[in-house]
């Protein structure tokens, strides 16, 4: 069975603080793909990043960075110097190579950035 | 840029009405998906389609049906709306044309209220 756990239901920080959103996954597939999405208050989910299981390099994109660790089955997302515009619900998702097009979604973490 | 559009942002219907939610994507994607999103439950897959006239049930298909007569259009049908179908409905699409690219692209969502 495949599963994605986002244990943090809600996180609240003050602007300019760094914040890390946790994502832990379970899969028996040796090849799989992990994703992060952002859902701002407007409602539309926005794709942020895809990571393949055979590529463990961490990724940085501006203030965003992702730490993929197969040893702990985690794919954590860090926002550096957070801004109010980062306030959103963030979802982590998993696709196994045999999963027939579907993504397995975490429950989401609501991030509140206070000015 | 991928564009996924949904016919309505907000919809109010009465119990027992037949409801059509339309989704159109302009990127020639093969796969299309319908989700519902409820507080605390994350995204749950209702149906998906991997080709014209092809469909597969997701996790919560009861009370819903779908139609895909053209590649770009995927409709969700509530045959007889009930109050427990009040929710946010999200449409998504994805392609198999780019290797390792399985991310889904989402529309803005339709917030349906059944009274």
JSON list of N, CA, C and O in Angstrom, two decimals, chain B residues 17 19 36 38 61-64 77-89 112-114:
[
{"chain": "B", "resi": 17, "resn": "UNK", "atom": "N", "xyz": [-31.60, 17.68, -7.64]},
{"chain": "B", "resi": 17, "resn": "UNK", "atom": "CA", "xyz": [-31.30, 18.19, -8.98]},
{"chain": "B", "resi": 17, "resn": "UNK", "atom": "C", "xyz": [-30.16, 17.40, -9.62]},
{"chain": "B", "resi": 17, "resn": "UNK", "atom": "O", "xyz": [-29.30, 16.86, -8.94]},
{"chain": "B", "resi": 19, "resn": "UNK", "atom": "N", "xyz": [-26.79, 17.68, -11.61]},
{"chain": "B", "resi": 19, "resn": "UNK", "atom": "CA", "xyz": [-25.77, 18.73, -11.66]},
{"chain": "B", "resi": 19, "resn": "UNK", "atom": "C", "xyz": [-24.66, 18.30, -12.61]},
{"chain": "B", "resi": 19, "resn": "UNK", "atom": "O", "xyz": [-24.18, 17.16, -12.55]},
{"chain": "B", "resi": 36, "resn": "UNK", "atom": "N", "xyz": [-12.76, 15.65, -5.05]},
{"chain": "B", "resi": 36, "resn": "UNK", "atom": "CA", "xyz": [-13.46, 16.55, -4.15]},
{"chain": "B", "resi": 36, "resn": "UNK", "atom": "C", "xyz": [-12.56, 16.80, -2.94]},
{"chain": "B", "resi": 36, "resn": "UNK", "atom": "O", "xyz": [-11.76, 15.94, -2.54]},
{"chain": "B", "resi": 38, "resn": "UNK", "atom": "N", "xyz": [-12.55, 18.26, 0.97]},
{"chain": "B", "resi": 38, "resn": "UNK", "atom": "CA", "xyz": [-13.32, 18.63, 2.16]},
{"chain": "B", "resi": 38, "resn": "UNK", "atom": "C", "xyz": [-12.35, 18.88, 3.31]},
{"chain": "B", "resi": 38, "resn": "UNK", "atom": "O", "xyz": [-11.31, 18.24, 3.40]},
{"chain": "B", "resi": 61, "resn": "UNK", "atom": "N", "xyz": [-16.55, 6.98, -5.83]},
{"chain": "B", "resi": 61, "resn": "UNK", "atom": "CA", "xyz": [-17.38, 7.21, -7.02]},
{"chain": "B", "resi": 61, "resn": "UNK", "atom": "C", "xyz": [-18.88, 7.22, -6.77]},
{"chain": "B", "resi": 61, "resn": "UNK", "atom": "O", "xyz": [-19.67, 7.64, -7.64]},
{"chain": "B", "resi": 62, "resn": "UNK", "atom": "N", "xyz": [-19.31, 6.77, -5.60]},
{"chain": "B", "resi": 62, "resn": "UNK", "atom": "CA", "xyz": [-20.75, 6.61, -5.35]},
{"chain": "B", "resi": 62, "resn": "UNK", "atom": "C", "xyz": [-21.46, 7.96, -5.45]},
{"chain": "B", "resi": 62, "resn": "UNK", "atom": "O", "xyz": [-21.06, 8.94, -4.82]},
{"chain": "B", "resi": 63, "resn": "UNK", "atom": "N", "xyz": [-22.54, 7.96, -6.21]},
{"chain": "B", "resi": 63, "resn": "UNK", "atom": "CA", "xyz": [-23.33, 9.18, -6.37]},
{"chain": "B", "resi": 63, "resn": "UNK", "atom": "C", "xyz": [-22.88, 10.07, -7.51]},
{"chain": "B", "resi": 63, "resn": "UNK", "atom": "O", "xyz": [-23.49, 11.11, -7.76]},
{"chain": "B", "resi": 64, "resn": "UNK", "atom": "N", "xyz": [-21.83, 9.64, -8.22]},
{"chain": "B", "resi": 64, "resn": "UNK", "atom": "CA", "xyz": [-21.27, 10.44, -9.32]},
{"chain": "B", "resi": 64, "resn": "UNK", "atom": "C", "xyz": [-21.15, 9.58, -10.58]},
{"chain": "B", "resi": 64, "resn": "UNK", "atom": "O", "xyz": [-21.02, 8.36, -10.49]},
{"chain": "B", "resi": 77, "resn": "UNK", "atom": "N", "xyz": [-20.92, 14.37, -13.25]},
{"chain": "B", "resi": 77, "resn": "UNK", "atom": "CA", "xyz": [-22.39, 14.45, -13.16]},
{"chain": "B", "resi": 77, "resn": "UNK", "atom": "C", "xyz": [-22.84, 13.93, -11.81]},
{"chain": "B", "resi": 77, "resn": "UNK", "atom": "O", "xyz": [-22.45, 12.83, -11.38]},
{"chain": "B", "resi": 78, "resn": "UNK", "atom": "N", "xyz": [-23.65, 14.74, -11.15]},
{"chain": "B", "resi": 78, "resn": "UNK", "atom": "CA", "xyz": [-24.32, 14.30, -9.93]},
{"chain": "B", "resi": 78, "resn": "UNK", "atom": "C", "xyz": [-25.76, 14.02, -10.34]},
{"chain": "B", "resi": 78, "resn": "UNK", "atom": "O", "xyz": [-26.52, 14.94, -10.65]},
{"chain": "B", "resi": 79, "resn": "UNK", "atom": "N", "xyz": [-26.12, 12.75, -10.40]},
{"chain": "B", "resi": 79, "resn": "UNK", "atom": "CA", "xyz": [-27.43, 12.37, -10.94]},
{"chain": "B", "resi": 79, "resn": "UNK", "atom": "C", "xyz": [-28.58, 12.94, -10.11]},
{"chain": "B", "resi": 79, "resn": "UNK", "atom": "O", "xyz": [-29.59, 13.38, -10.64]},
{"chain": "B", "resi": 80, "resn": "UNK", "atom": "N", "xyz": [-28.42, 12.94, -8.80]},
{"chain": "B", "resi": 80, "resn": "UNK", "atom": "CA", "xyz": [-29.44, 13.46, -7.90]},
{"chain": "B", "resi": 80, "resn": "UNK", "atom": "C", "xyz": [-28.70, 14.04, -6.68]},
{"chain": "B", "resi": 80, "resn": "UNK", "atom": "O", "xyz": [-28.35, 13.31, -5.76]},
{"chain": "B", "resi": 81, "resn": "UNK", "atom": "N", "xyz": [-28.46, 15.33, -6.76]},
{"chain": "B", "resi": 81, "resn": "UNK", "atom": "CA", "xyz": [-27.59, 15.96, -5.76]},
{"chain": "B", "resi": 81, "resn": "UNK", "atom": "C", "xyz": [-28.16, 15.78, -4.35]},
{"chain": "B", "resi": 81, "resn": "UNK", "atom": "O", "xyz": [-29.38, 15.87, -4.12]},
{"chain": "B", "resi": 82, "resn": "UNK", "atom": "N", "xyz": [-27.22, 15.57, -3.42]},
{"chain": "B", "resi": 82, "resn": "UNK", "atom": "CA", "xyz": [-27.61, 15.48, -2.02]},
{"chain": "B", "resi": 82, "resn": "UNK", "atom": "C", "xyz": [-26.74, 16.42, -1.20]},
{"chain": "B", "resi": 82, "resn": "UNK", "atom": "O", "xyz": [-25.67, 16.85, -1.64]},
{"chain": "B", "resi": 83, "resn": "UNK", "atom": "N", "xyz": [-27.21, 16.75, -0.01]},
{"chain": "B", "resi": 83, "resn": "UNK", "atom": "CA", "xyz": [-26.49, 17.74, 0.80]},
{"chain": "B", "resi": 83, "resn": "UNK", "atom": "C", "xyz": [-25.07, 17.27, 1.15]},
{"chain": "B", "resi": 83, "resn": "UNK", "atom": "O", "xyz": [-24.17, 18.11, 1.32]},
{"chain": "B", "resi": 84, "resn": "UNK", "atom": "N", "xyz": [-24.83, 15.97, 1.23]},
{"chain": "B", "resi": 84, "resn": "UNK", "atom": "CA", "xyz": [-23.49, 15.50, 1.56]},
{"chain": "B", "resi": 84, "resn": "UNK", "atom": "C", "xyz": [-22.53, 15.58, 0.37]},
{"chain": "B", "resi": 84, "resn": "UNK", "atom": "O", "xyz": [-21.37, 15.20, 0.48]},
{"chain": "B", "resi": 85, "resn": "UNK", "atom": "N", "xyz": [-23.03, 16.09, -0.75]},
{"chain": "B", "resi": 85, "resn": "UNK", "atom": "CA", "xyz": [-22.15, 16.36, -1.89]},
{"chain": "B", "resi": 85, "resn": "UNK", "atom": "C", "xyz": [-21.74, 17.82, -1.96]},
{"chain": "B", "resi": 85, "resn": "UNK", "atom": "O", "xyz": [-21.08, 18.25, -2.91]},
{"chain": "B", "resi": 86, "resn": "UNK", "atom": "N", "xyz": [-22.12, 18.58, -0.97]},
{"chain": "B", "resi": 86, "resn": "UNK", "atom": "CA", "xyz": [-21.62, 19.94, -0.84]},
{"chain": "B", "resi": 86, "resn": "UNK", "atom": "C", "xyz": [-20.12, 19.87, -0.59]},
{"chain": "B", "resi": 86, "resn": "UNK", "atom": "O", "xyz": [-19.66, 19.24, 0.37]},
{"chain": "B", "resi": 87, "resn": "UNK", "atom": "N", "xyz": [-19.35, 20.50, -1.48]},
{"chain": "B", "resi": 87, "resn": "UNK", "atom": "CA", "xyz": [-17.90, 20.34, -1.40]},
{"chain": "B", "resi": 87, "resn": "UNK", "atom": "C", "xyz": [-17.23, 21.25, -2.44]},
{"chain": "B", "resi": 87, "resn": "UNK", "atom": "O", "xyz": [-17.89, 21.89, -3.25]},
{"chain": "B", "resi": 88, "resn": "UNK", "atom": "N", "xyz": [-15.90, 21.24, -2.39]},
{"chain": "B", "resi": 88, "resn": "UNK", "atom": "CA", "xyz": [-15.11, 21.87, -3.46]},
{"chain": "B", "resi": 88, "resn": "UNK", "atom": "C", "xyz": [-14.72, 20.75, -4.43]},
{"chain": "B", "resi": 88, "resn": "UNK", "atom": "O", "xyz": [-14.19, 19.71, -4.01]},
{"chain": "B", "resi": 89, "resn": "UNK", "atom": "N", "xyz": [-14.99, 20.98, -5.71]},
{"chain": "B", "resi": 89, "resn": "UNK", "atom": "CA", "xyz": [-14.66, 19.99, -6.74]},
{"chain": "B", "resi": 89, "resn": "UNK", "atom": "C", "xyz": [-13.53, 20.52, -7.61]},
{"chain": "B", "resi": 89, "resn": "UNK", "atom": "O", "xyz": [-13.59, 21.63, -8.14]},
{"chain": "B", "resi": 112, "resn": "UNK", "atom": "N", "xyz": [-19.43, 23.78, -4.75]},
{"chain": "B", "resi": 112, "resn": "UNK", "atom": "CA", "xyz": [-20.83, 23.40, -4.91]},
{"chain": "B", "resi": 112, "resn": "UNK", "atom": "C", "xyz": [-21.51, 23.35, -3.56]},
{"chain": "B", "resi": 112, "resn": "UNK", "atom": "O", "xyz": [-21.01, 22.70, -2.62]},
{"chain": "B", "resi": 113, "resn": "UNK", "atom": "N", "xyz": [-22.65, 24.01, -3.49]},
{"chain": "B", "resi": 113, "resn": "UNK", "atom": "CA", "xyz": [-23.49, 23.94, -2.28]},
{"chain": "B", "resi": 113, "resn": "UNK", "atom": "C", "xyz": [-24.82, 23.32, -2.69]},
{"chain": "B", "resi": 113, "resn": "UNK", "atom": "O", "xyz": [-25.48, 23.80, -3.62]},
{"chain": "B", "resi": 114, "resn": "UNK", "atom": "N", "xyz": [-25.21, 22.26, -1.98]},
{"chain": "B", "resi": 114, "resn": "UNK", "atom": "CA", "xyz": [-26.51, 21.62, -2.23]},
{"chain": "B", "resi": 114, "resn": "UNK", "atom": "C", "xyz": [-27.40, 21.90, -1.02]},
{"chain": "B", "resi": 114, "resn": "UNK", "atom": "O", "xyz": [-27.06, 21.56, 0.11]}
]
